[in-house]
PDB file of C-alpha atoms in Angstrom:
ATOM      1  CA  MET F   1       0.000   0.000   0.000  1.00 41.00           C
ATOM      2  CA  PRO F   2       1.531   3.396  -0.953  1.00 42.00           C
ATOM      3  CA  GLU F   3       2.339   5.928   1.707  1.00 42.00           C
ATOM      4  CA  THR F   4       0.379   9.170   1.743  1.00 44.00           C
ATOM      5  CA  SER F   5       3.089  11.389   3.199  1.00 46.00           C
ATOM      6  CA  THR F   6       5.401  13.384   0.984  1.00 46.00           C
ATOM      7  CA  PRO F   7       9.063  12.355   0.522  1.00 47.00           C
ATOM      8  CA  ALA F   8      10.175  15.514   2.362  1.00 49.00           C
ATOM      9  CA  ALA F   9       7.976  14.711   5.374  1.00 49.00           C
ATOM     10  CA  ARG F  10       9.293  11.134   5.492  1.00 55.00           C
ATOM     11  CA  ALA F  11      12.890  12.405   5.394  1.00 76.00           C
ATOM     12  CA  ILE F  12      12.549  14.369   8.660  1.00 88.00           C
ATOM     13  CA  ASP F  13      13.622  12.340  11.694  1.00 92.00           C
ATOM     14  CA  THR F  14      12.048  14.301  14.551  1.00 90.00           C
ATOM     15  CA  SER F  15      14.375  12.669  17.085  1.00 91.00           C
ATOM     16  CA  LEU F  16      17.420  14.312  15.474  1.00 94.00           C
ATOM     17  CA  CYS F  17      18.599  17.909  15.644  1.00 95.00           C
ATOM     18  CA  PRO F  18      18.020  19.525  12.234  1.00 95.00           C
ATOM     19  CA  LEU F  19      21.296  21.446  12.594  1.00 96.00           C
ATOM     20  CA  CYS F  20      23.856  18.831  13.651  1.00 96.00           C
ATOM     21  CA  GLY F  21      22.033  15.542  13.072  1.00 95.00           C
ATOM     22  CA  GLN F  22      22.636  14.262  16.604  1.00 96.00           C
ATOM     23  CA  SER F  23      19.871  13.121  18.966  1.00 94.00           C
ATOM     24  CA  ASN F  24      17.882  16.115  20.180  1.00 92.00           C
ATOM     25  CA  GLN F  25      16.788  14.214  23.305  1.00 91.00           C
ATOM     26  CA  CYS F  26      13.479  16.067  23.287  1.00 91.00           C
ATOM     27  CA  ALA F  27      11.184  14.715  26.006  1.00 93.00           C
ATOM     28  CA  ASN F  28       8.148  15.857  24.019  1.00 90.00           C
ATOM     29  CA  GLU F  29       9.236  13.750  21.042  1.00 89.00           C
ATOM     30  CA  THR F  30      10.075  10.795  23.315  1.00 91.00           C
ATOM     31  CA  GLU F  31       6.578  10.957  24.786  1.00 93.00           C
ATOM     32  CA  ARG F  32       4.999  11.133  21.305  1.00 90.00           C
ATOM     33  CA  ALA F  33       7.065   8.179  20.097  1.00 90.00           C
ATOM     34  CA  THR F  34       6.658   5.931  23.145  1.00 93.00           C
ATOM     35  CA  GLY F  35       3.399   7.040  24.739  1.00 95.00           C
ATOM     36  CA  ILE F  36       5.246   7.153  28.070  1.00 96.00           C
ATOM     37  CA  SER F  37       4.747  10.355  30.054  1.00 96.00           C
ATOM     38  CA  GLN F  38       7.911  12.455  30.380  1.00 94.00           C
ATOM     39  CA  GLU F  39       8.978  15.367  32.550  1.00 94.00           C
ATOM     40  CA  PRO F  40       8.728  18.733  30.767  1.00 92.00           C
ATOM     41  CA  CYS F  41      11.488  19.054  28.209  1.00 89.00           C
ATOM     42  CA  TRP F  42      14.343  21.527  28.630  1.00 87.00           C
ATOM     43  CA  CYS F  43      13.303  23.041  25.314  1.00 87.00           C
ATOM     44  CA  THR F  44      10.038  24.377  26.726  1.00 88.00           C
ATOM     45  CA  THR F  45      11.964  27.026  28.676  1.00 88.00           C
ATOM     46  CA  ALA F  46      14.931  27.487  26.320  1.00 87.00           C
ATOM     47  CA  ASP F  47      15.556  30.787  24.565  1.00 85.00           C
ATOM     48  CA  PHE F  48      15.991  30.116  20.854  1.00 90.00           C
ATOM     49  CA  THR F  49      17.197  33.215  19.048  1.00 89.00           C
ATOM     50  CA  PRO F  50      15.658  34.163  15.707  1.00 92.00           C
ATOM     51  CA  GLU F  51      19.106  33.712  14.147  1.00 92.00           C
ATOM     52  CA  LEU F  52      19.326  30.132  15.423  1.00 94.00           C
ATOM     53  CA  LEU F  53      15.801  29.285  14.280  1.00 95.00           C
ATOM     54  CA  ALA F  54      16.554  30.744  10.846  1.00 95.00           C
ATOM     55  CA  ARG F  55      19.329  28.138  10.443  1.00 95.00           C
ATOM     56  CA  VAL F  56      16.809  25.273  10.620  1.00 95.00           C
ATOM     57  CA  PRO F  57      16.074  23.932   7.124  1.00 94.00           C
ATOM     58  CA  ALA F  58      12.591  24.956   5.975  1.00 93.00           C
ATOM     59  CA  GLN F  59      11.367  21.347   5.709  1.00 93.00           C
ATOM     60  CA  ALA F  60      12.270  20.685   9.376  1.00 93.00           C
ATOM     61  CA  ARG F  61      10.791  23.843  10.905  1.00 92.00           C
ATOM     62  CA  ARG F  62       8.235  23.113  13.617  1.00 90.00           C
ATOM     63  CA  LEU F  63       8.901  19.389  13.185  1.00 90.00           C
ATOM     64  CA  ALA F  64      12.311  18.625  14.697  1.00 90.00           C
ATOM     65  CA  CYS F  65      13.780  20.185  17.834  1.00 92.00           C
ATOM     66  CA  ILE F  66      17.206  21.786  17.990  1.00 95.00           C
ATOM     67  CA  CYS F  67      19.423  19.920  20.470  1.00 94.00           C
ATOM     68  CA  ALA F  68      20.685  21.453  23.700  1.00 93.00           C
ATOM     69  CA  ARG F  69      24.264  21.493  22.374  1.00 93.00           C
ATOM     70  CA  CYS F  70      23.386  23.590  19.314  1.00 94.00           C
ATOM     71  CA  ALA F  71      21.175  25.871  21.407  1.00 93.00           C
ATOM     72  CA  ALA F  72      23.951  26.386  23.961  1.00 91.00           C
ATOM     73  CA  ALA F  73      26.524  27.053  21.243  1.00 91.00           C
ATOM     74  CA  ALA F  74      24.264  29.675  19.657  1.00 88.00           C
ATOM     75  CA  HIS F  75      23.688  31.284  23.048  1.00 80.00           C
ATOM     76  CA  ALA F  76      27.441  31.344  23.733  1.00 81.00           C
ATOM     77  CA  ASP F  77      28.018  32.988  20.338  1.00 74.00           C
ATOM     78  CA  THR F  78      25.618  35.823  21.209  1.00 69.00           C
ATOM     79  CA  THR F  79      26.903  36.365  24.751  1.00 67.00           C
ATOM     80  CA  ASN F  80      30.620  36.054  23.961  1.00 61.00           C
ATOM     81  CA  PRO F  81      31.184  37.713  20.609  1.00 55.00           C
ATOM     82  CA  SER F  82      34.680  37.397  19.186  1.00 56.00           C
ATOM     83  CA  SER F  83      36.958  40.311  19.933  1.00 41.00           C
ATOM     84  CA  HIS F  84      38.908  39.776  16.696  1.00 41.00           C
TER      85      HIS F  84
END
């Protein structure tokens, strides 16, 4: 039986960070995938800058969470700009 989703939608792995490809360890996604209740995810209180969100590929926006490592690196870049 053919799938009804588009190839682009099938290509998005919502458990992976759309920026680095590593596990995003999103508790919300874990709960969706397993049906097991999770504690609130760190991402619900994280501050994602517009610049960081703009780096997410269009096909992954609002589908796959950015991982804590990429979010922290973006935050460090904005709070510690290079003096060079």
